[in-house]
Amino acid sequence: MDLQAAFTVASEIVPRSLYPHSYRQVQPPPPGAVRDGRWMAVLELEDQEQRIKTSGGEITIRRDGNGIPVIVADDFPDALYGLGLAQACDRGMQMELTRLVARGQMSEHLPPNENFVAMDRTMRKYDVWGFSCTQAGMLEEDAREEMEAFCRGVNDQFAECPPAEFGLIGYVPEPWTPADCIAIGKIMSIVDMDETQGWIRKVIVQMVQKGVTPAMLREIFIYMTEDPDEEYLKKLRLVKLPDPYVPETVKWAAIPREKTSSHWMIAGTRTATGKAMLCGSPELDSARLPALWQEVLLYVGDFYCMGVYVPGIPLPALGRTNYLSWSATYSCMDVMDYFLEEVRDGKYRRGEEWVPFEVREETIKVKDSEPVTARYYENVHGVLEGEPSEDGCYLCLAISHRDAGALTFAEFSRHYRSRTVEESMDHLARCDALSFNWGLADSAGNIGYQMSGRCPIKPEGWRGVLPLPGWDEAYDWKGFYGPEKNPRLLNPEQGYFGTSNQDLNYLSDVHIQTMPMSDDRATRIAELLAEKDDHSVESLKRMQYNVYSKHAEWTMPLIRHLLPGEGNGKLLRDWDLVYATDSVAASVFENVYFELVKTIFGDYGVGRDVIAYILENSELYYMYYGQFDHVLRREESLWFGGKTRDEVFGEAVARGLAMEAAPFGDTRKVMMKNLVYGDMMPDFNYGPIEIIGCRGTVSQGAIFKAPGDRIGTFSPTIRFISDMSSDKYYSCLAGGPSEKPTSPWYTSGVEGWLAGDYKMVDPESR
């Protein structure tokens, strides 16, 4: 049976599985809590509180008025047990799919699909599951106890009432263990974030192979210090790419041989209440259901945590406690590099010697088909791209936090129970498996910023824009910088600070980021924060929906004199630089800007088809557009093909203005599609919705084609505001608490998320 048939012809709940009920004893269900002769799942009692006895006491679970699970316990293991119940009940299928991705077992358990095999190969290459199992054995005692309690909650819930989809595809999950939580935590940093560092470097290799020179690369990547000799470049041009980022079917041009998320913190000196405030808006894919995040309220004695969780991880990525608020964005810390390896007779060169690879063989089981054997060749640097079946040059991928995880879970557990920003910063700095920026505010009035992750120490003069020479140990990583080197800032003098993936090297005395993202959004955030000294929840709500473009602000002076005084030229001349829904001028600007990109890097560079592929088929350009904009800002460039900037810009502007332009909002419509059912069950989807903003606005918005021909987006998946003058926080979620399409909580938050209508979450509701 194929996936569509499986999900459309079956509707019964999967039979109860046989997991042992060693941890909880459920109180007899209250009247009305029995359905079809079985107890309802813990949180399907929409208007009643449920008491659950544990080995150490009792917990209670209910929903608040927004549908958010509220868990009250006497200690943290019991609270985490309740969290496991809540996550498995409301997001069981979501967390199980994520676990299968992390384990590299999609093909084994889901109906046959070549995309699953490709995904499994990638996860096996990273060896996420293998390293997670090792790290699970290294957990500190307290962290292990709490993670095991969480997993017992998940397993008990799946035993009592697993997701209906399990039965539809004949799936019986293995019991959850702490290794599963670590694996999901690792891929949250790797997938579509850290791995983009590998993608852009692979594109750079392809560019060199097609004739782009180091001098041309340095105009794009301004932190590039490499000055390779011709012998190195000859080897790089011969690199075998079994999985090129741009497919070989896309035509490359011959080159002349000359070739996301945001948060901010505000001190009480700049707020109306005199207390610190924090805002967060992690920007990921919002064109999906269920919501990426799950909000849960935990109470342990007098301590509360209003947390925003990734289902499958018992730690809140964003949150608010009695003492502390925090939010995360991607840091762009250098954590991935390629090494260039010379291979002969299946061995790699080290100095004058040829050393055999360590071969890791993985069997990828495929449902209803023959298994696939995958071999991964590893050396002192990392894992080889492809198999060394022929002599030549290959890329070898090095990941700094590949063998990290246990320490991160322990330190993060201590972080969110901290009472001050400074205490929290010390713990977050040691979270070596997560390359993130953390914004913090506490009840005492402190604000702070801390970067986490493990940054490698690279040889002098080689930042990793180009692959490091693997045959020369002088170019090996020299260990890792200590957590004290990670950028941090406590109580900045100006009384505010924000991050949006920008360059933060100035906050450390070592080089941490080689390819940060544009500072357009961070600059706009700082401007808005500086405008007032009486910020309030309402003013911060408006900030989170701000769609004025700093990117357009610096671009327009470069093209304004090239614009005619009529038609689209006049529209663009008169534009207020706001990406409003009804703005035709915003669409005209987009047409012109992308014509600039295609002209400079395509027509005068690697080929228009290549640039079009990168723009249309991934998020890569949207993450790194600031690097390419370095060329647009230059008066003279090797990318201008011997012409002046005005000559090149004039060609692009004319073509861009000639294109049809609709109101911007009309071009930003997408459907929020159910991750499991997709178009098979249209009623389970929501929309179309409008993705507001653009790459350079505070409320970021991007739309692109994702793997499997799925439409992906960058936009705020949750907006979160914490005012430390009270115990409340405010949020709007792109989705709802539940993954069940028939639940009233499935899309209950979408309307508010679209309209900027925040819900208030109040711990007093316990």
Coordinates of C-alpha atoms in Angstrom, one line a residue, residues 57-345:
G57 CA 4.4 11.5 44.0
E58 CA 1.7 13.0 41.7
I59 CA 1.6 15.3 38.7
T60 CA -1.4 17.1 37.3
I61 CA -1.9 17.9 33.6
R62 CA -4.5 20.1 32.0
R63 CA -4.8 22.7 29.2
D64 CA -5.0 26.4 29.8
G65 CA -7.4 28.7 27.9
N66 CA -5.1 28.7 24.9
G67 CA -4.8 24.9 24.7
I68 CA -1.3 24.9 26.1
P69 CA -0.4 21.9 28.3
V70 CA 0.1 22.9 32.0
I71 CA 2.1 20.4 34.1
V72 CA 2.4 20.7 37.9
A73 CA 4.9 18.4 39.7
D74 CA 6.9 18.2 42.9
D75 CA 10.3 17.6 41.3
F76 CA 12.0 17.9 37.9
P77 CA 12.0 14.2 36.9
D78 CA 8.2 14.1 37.5
A79 CA 7.8 17.3 35.5
L80 CA 9.9 16.0 32.6
Y81 CA 7.8 12.8 32.7
G82 CA 4.7 14.8 32.3
L83 CA 6.4 16.7 29.5
G84 CA 7.0 13.4 27.7
L85 CA 3.3 12.6 28.1
A86 CA 2.3 16.0 26.7
Q87 CA 4.7 15.9 23.8
A88 CA 3.8 12.4 22.8
C89 CA 0.1 13.2 23.0
D90 CA 0.1 16.5 21.1
R91 CA 3.0 15.9 18.8
G92 CA 3.6 12.2 18.7
M93 CA 3.8 11.8 15.0
Q94 CA 5.9 14.9 14.5
M95 CA 8.5 13.9 17.1
E96 CA 8.6 10.3 15.8
L97 CA 9.2 11.5 12.2
T98 CA 12.0 13.8 13.5
R99 CA 13.5 10.8 15.3
L100 CA 13.5 8.7 12.2
V101 CA 15.2 11.5 10.3
A102 CA 17.9 11.8 13.0
R103 CA 18.4 8.0 13.1
G104 CA 18.6 7.7 9.3
Q105 CA 15.7 5.3 9.3
M106 CA 13.0 7.0 7.2
S107 CA 13.3 4.4 4.5
E108 CA 12.9 1.5 6.9
H109 CA 9.6 2.5 8.4
L110 CA 7.8 4.7 5.9
P111 CA 6.4 3.8 2.5
P112 CA 9.1 3.7 -0.3
N113 CA 10.3 7.0 -1.5
E114 CA 13.7 7.8 -3.0
N115 CA 13.9 11.1 -1.1
F116 CA 13.8 9.1 2.2
V117 CA 16.8 7.0 1.0
A118 CA 18.7 10.2 0.2
M119 CA 17.9 11.7 3.5
D120 CA 18.9 8.5 5.3
R121 CA 22.3 8.6 3.5
T122 CA 22.9 12.1 4.6
M123 CA 22.1 11.4 8.3
R124 CA 24.3 8.3 8.2
K125 CA 27.1 10.4 6.7
Y126 CA 26.9 12.8 9.6
D127 CA 26.6 9.7 11.9
V128 CA 24.1 11.6 14.1
W129 CA 22.7 8.4 15.7
G130 CA 26.0 6.7 16.3
F131 CA 27.5 9.7 18.1
S132 CA 24.3 10.3 20.0
C133 CA 24.4 6.8 21.4
T134 CA 27.9 7.4 22.5
Q135 CA 27.0 10.7 24.1
A136 CA 24.0 9.2 25.9
G137 CA 26.5 7.0 27.8
M138 CA 28.4 10.1 28.9
L139 CA 25.4 12.0 30.4
E140 CA 25.7 13.4 33.9
E141 CA 23.6 11.7 36.5
D142 CA 21.0 14.5 36.9
A143 CA 20.6 15.0 33.2
R144 CA 20.3 11.3 32.6
E145 CA 17.6 10.9 35.3
E146 CA 15.5 13.7 33.8
M147 CA 15.9 12.6 30.2
E148 CA 15.0 9.0 31.1
A149 CA 11.9 10.3 32.9
F150 CA 10.9 12.3 29.8
C151 CA 11.4 9.2 27.7
R152 CA 9.2 7.1 30.0
G153 CA 6.5 9.7 29.6
V154 CA 6.8 9.4 25.8
N155 CA 6.8 5.6 25.9
D156 CA 3.8 5.4 28.3
Q157 CA 1.8 7.8 26.2
F158 CA 2.5 5.8 23.0
A159 CA 1.6 2.6 24.8
E160 CA -1.7 4.1 26.0
C161 CA -2.7 6.0 22.9
P162 CA -0.3 6.3 20.0
P163 CA -0.9 8.6 17.0
A164 CA -3.4 7.2 14.6
E165 CA -0.9 7.4 11.8
F166 CA 1.2 4.7 13.4
G167 CA -1.5 2.2 12.6
L168 CA -2.1 3.5 9.1
I169 CA 1.4 2.6 8.1
G170 CA 1.8 -0.4 10.4
Y171 CA 4.5 1.3 12.5
V172 CA 5.4 0.3 16.0
P173 CA 8.1 2.6 17.5
E174 CA 11.0 1.5 19.5
P175 CA 11.1 2.8 23.0
W176 CA 12.5 6.2 23.3
T177 CA 15.9 6.7 25.1
P178 CA 18.0 9.7 25.9
A179 CA 20.0 9.0 22.7
D180 CA 17.0 9.9 20.7
C181 CA 16.7 13.3 22.4
I182 CA 20.4 14.0 21.8
A183 CA 20.0 13.0 18.2
I184 CA 17.1 15.4 17.6
G185 CA 19.0 18.2 19.4
K186 CA 22.0 17.6 17.1
I187 CA 20.0 17.8 13.9
M188 CA 18.2 21.0 15.0
S189 CA 21.6 22.6 14.8
I190 CA 22.9 20.8 11.7
V191 CA 19.9 20.5 9.3
D192 CA 19.4 23.7 7.2
M193 CA 21.7 25.7 9.6
D194 CA 25.2 24.4 10.1
E195 CA 25.1 22.3 6.9
T196 CA 24.5 25.4 4.9
Q197 CA 28.2 26.2 5.6
G198 CA 29.0 23.0 3.7
W199 CA 26.6 23.8 0.9
I200 CA 28.1 27.3 0.3
R201 CA 31.6 25.9 0.3
K202 CA 30.6 23.2 -2.2
V203 CA 29.2 25.9 -4.4
I204 CA 32.6 27.8 -4.1
V205 CA 34.4 24.6 -5.2
Q206 CA 32.1 24.4 -8.2
M207 CA 32.8 28.1 -8.9
V208 CA 36.6 27.6 -8.9
Q209 CA 36.2 24.6 -11.2
K210 CA 34.4 26.8 -13.7
G211 CA 37.0 29.5 -13.6
V212 CA 36.3 31.8 -10.7
T213 CA 39.5 33.1 -9.3
P214 CA 40.5 33.6 -5.7
A215 CA 40.5 37.4 -6.3
M216 CA 36.9 37.2 -7.4
L217 CA 36.0 35.1 -4.4
R218 CA 37.6 37.6 -2.0
E219 CA 35.3 40.3 -3.3
I220 CA 32.3 38.2 -2.2
F221 CA 33.7 36.6 1.0
I222 CA 35.6 39.5 2.6
Y223 CA 37.0 37.4 5.5
M224 CA 38.8 35.1 3.0
T225 CA 42.5 35.1 3.7
E226 CA 43.5 32.1 1.6
D227 CA 46.1 32.8 -1.1
P228 CA 46.4 29.4 -2.8
D229 CA 49.1 28.6 -5.3
E230 CA 48.4 27.2 -8.8
E231 CA 49.3 23.7 -7.7
Y232 CA 46.5 23.8 -5.1
L233 CA 44.0 25.2 -7.6
K234 CA 44.8 22.5 -10.1
K235 CA 43.9 19.9 -7.5
L236 CA 40.8 21.8 -6.4
R237 CA 39.6 21.9 -10.0
L238 CA 39.9 18.1 -10.2
V239 CA 37.8 17.4 -7.1
K240 CA 35.2 14.7 -7.7
L241 CA 31.8 15.9 -6.4
P242 CA 29.4 12.9 -6.2
D243 CA 26.7 15.2 -4.9
P244 CA 27.3 18.7 -6.3
Y245 CA 25.2 21.4 -4.9
V246 CA 24.2 22.7 -8.3
P247 CA 23.4 19.7 -10.5
E248 CA 25.7 19.1 -13.5
T249 CA 22.5 19.3 -15.7
V250 CA 22.4 23.0 -15.1
K251 CA 24.6 24.8 -17.6
W252 CA 27.6 26.6 -16.2
A253 CA 29.1 29.5 -18.2
A254 CA 32.8 29.6 -19.1
I255 CA 34.5 32.2 -17.0
P256 CA 37.2 34.5 -18.4
R257 CA 40.5 33.5 -16.7
E258 CA 41.3 36.9 -15.3
K259 CA 37.3 34.4 -12.0
T260 CA 17.8 33.0 9.6
S261 CA 16.0 34.5 13.1
S262 CA 16.2 37.6 15.3
H263 CA 15.9 38.6 18.9
W264 CA 16.6 41.7 21.0
M265 CA 17.0 42.6 24.7
I266 CA 16.2 45.9 26.3
A267 CA 17.3 47.2 29.7
G268 CA 14.9 48.8 32.1
T269 CA 16.4 52.2 31.4
R270 CA 14.7 52.1 28.0
T271 CA 11.3 50.5 28.9
A272 CA 8.1 52.1 30.2
T273 CA 8.0 49.7 33.2
G274 CA 11.7 50.1 34.2
K275 CA 12.2 46.4 33.9
A276 CA 14.1 44.4 31.2
M277 CA 12.3 43.0 28.2
L278 CA 13.1 40.4 25.6
C279 CA 11.7 39.5 22.2
G280 CA 12.4 36.5 20.0
S281 CA 11.2 35.4 16.6
P282 CA 13.0 32.3 15.3
E283 CA 12.6 32.3 11.5
L284 CA 12.2 28.8 10.0
D285 CA 9.6 27.2 7.8
S286 CA 6.1 28.3 8.6
A287 CA 4.5 26.7 5.5
R288 CA 3.8 23.5 7.5
L289 CA 1.5 22.0 10.0
P290 CA 1.7 21.1 12.8
A291 CA 3.6 24.0 14.2
L292 CA 7.4 23.5 14.6
W293 CA 7.2 24.6 18.2
Q294 CA 5.2 23.3 21.2
E295 CA 4.5 25.6 24.1
V296 CA 4.3 24.0 27.6
L297 CA 4.0 25.4 31.1
L298 CA 5.9 23.5 33.8
Y299 CA 5.6 24.1 37.5
V300 CA 8.0 22.5 40.0
G301 CA 7.2 23.7 43.5
D302 CA 7.4 27.5 43.3
F303 CA 9.5 27.5 40.1
Y304 CA 7.8 27.8 36.8
C305 CA 9.0 27.6 33.2
M306 CA 6.8 28.7 30.3
G307 CA 8.8 27.0 27.6
V308 CA 8.8 26.8 23.8
Y309 CA 10.0 23.3 22.9
V310 CA 11.0 21.3 19.8
P311 CA 9.0 18.1 20.2
G312 CA 11.3 15.3 21.1
I313 CA 13.7 17.5 23.2
P314 CA 12.9 18.0 26.9
L315 CA 14.6 21.5 27.0
P316 CA 12.9 24.8 26.1
A317 CA 14.6 26.6 23.2
L318 CA 12.8 29.8 24.1
G319 CA 11.3 30.5 27.5
R320 CA 10.5 32.4 30.6
T321 CA 10.9 31.5 34.3
N322 CA 10.5 33.3 37.5
Y323 CA 13.9 34.8 37.0
L324 CA 15.0 34.6 33.4
S325 CA 13.9 35.0 29.8
W326 CA 15.8 33.7 26.7
S327 CA 15.6 33.3 23.0
A328 CA 17.8 31.8 20.3
T329 CA 19.0 32.6 16.8
Y330 CA 21.5 30.9 14.5
S331 CA 25.0 32.1 15.1
C332 CA 26.9 31.4 11.9
M333 CA 29.8 30.2 14.0
D334 CA 32.4 28.3 11.9
V335 CA 31.6 24.7 12.7
M336 CA 32.0 23.0 9.3
D337 CA 35.0 22.9 6.9
Y338 CA 36.0 20.9 3.9
F339 CA 39.5 19.4 3.6
L340 CA 41.0 18.7 0.2
E341 CA 42.3 15.1 0.1
E342 CA 44.6 13.4 -2.4
V343 CA 43.6 9.8 -3.0
R344 CA 45.6 7.0 -4.5
D345 CA 44.7 3.3 -4.5

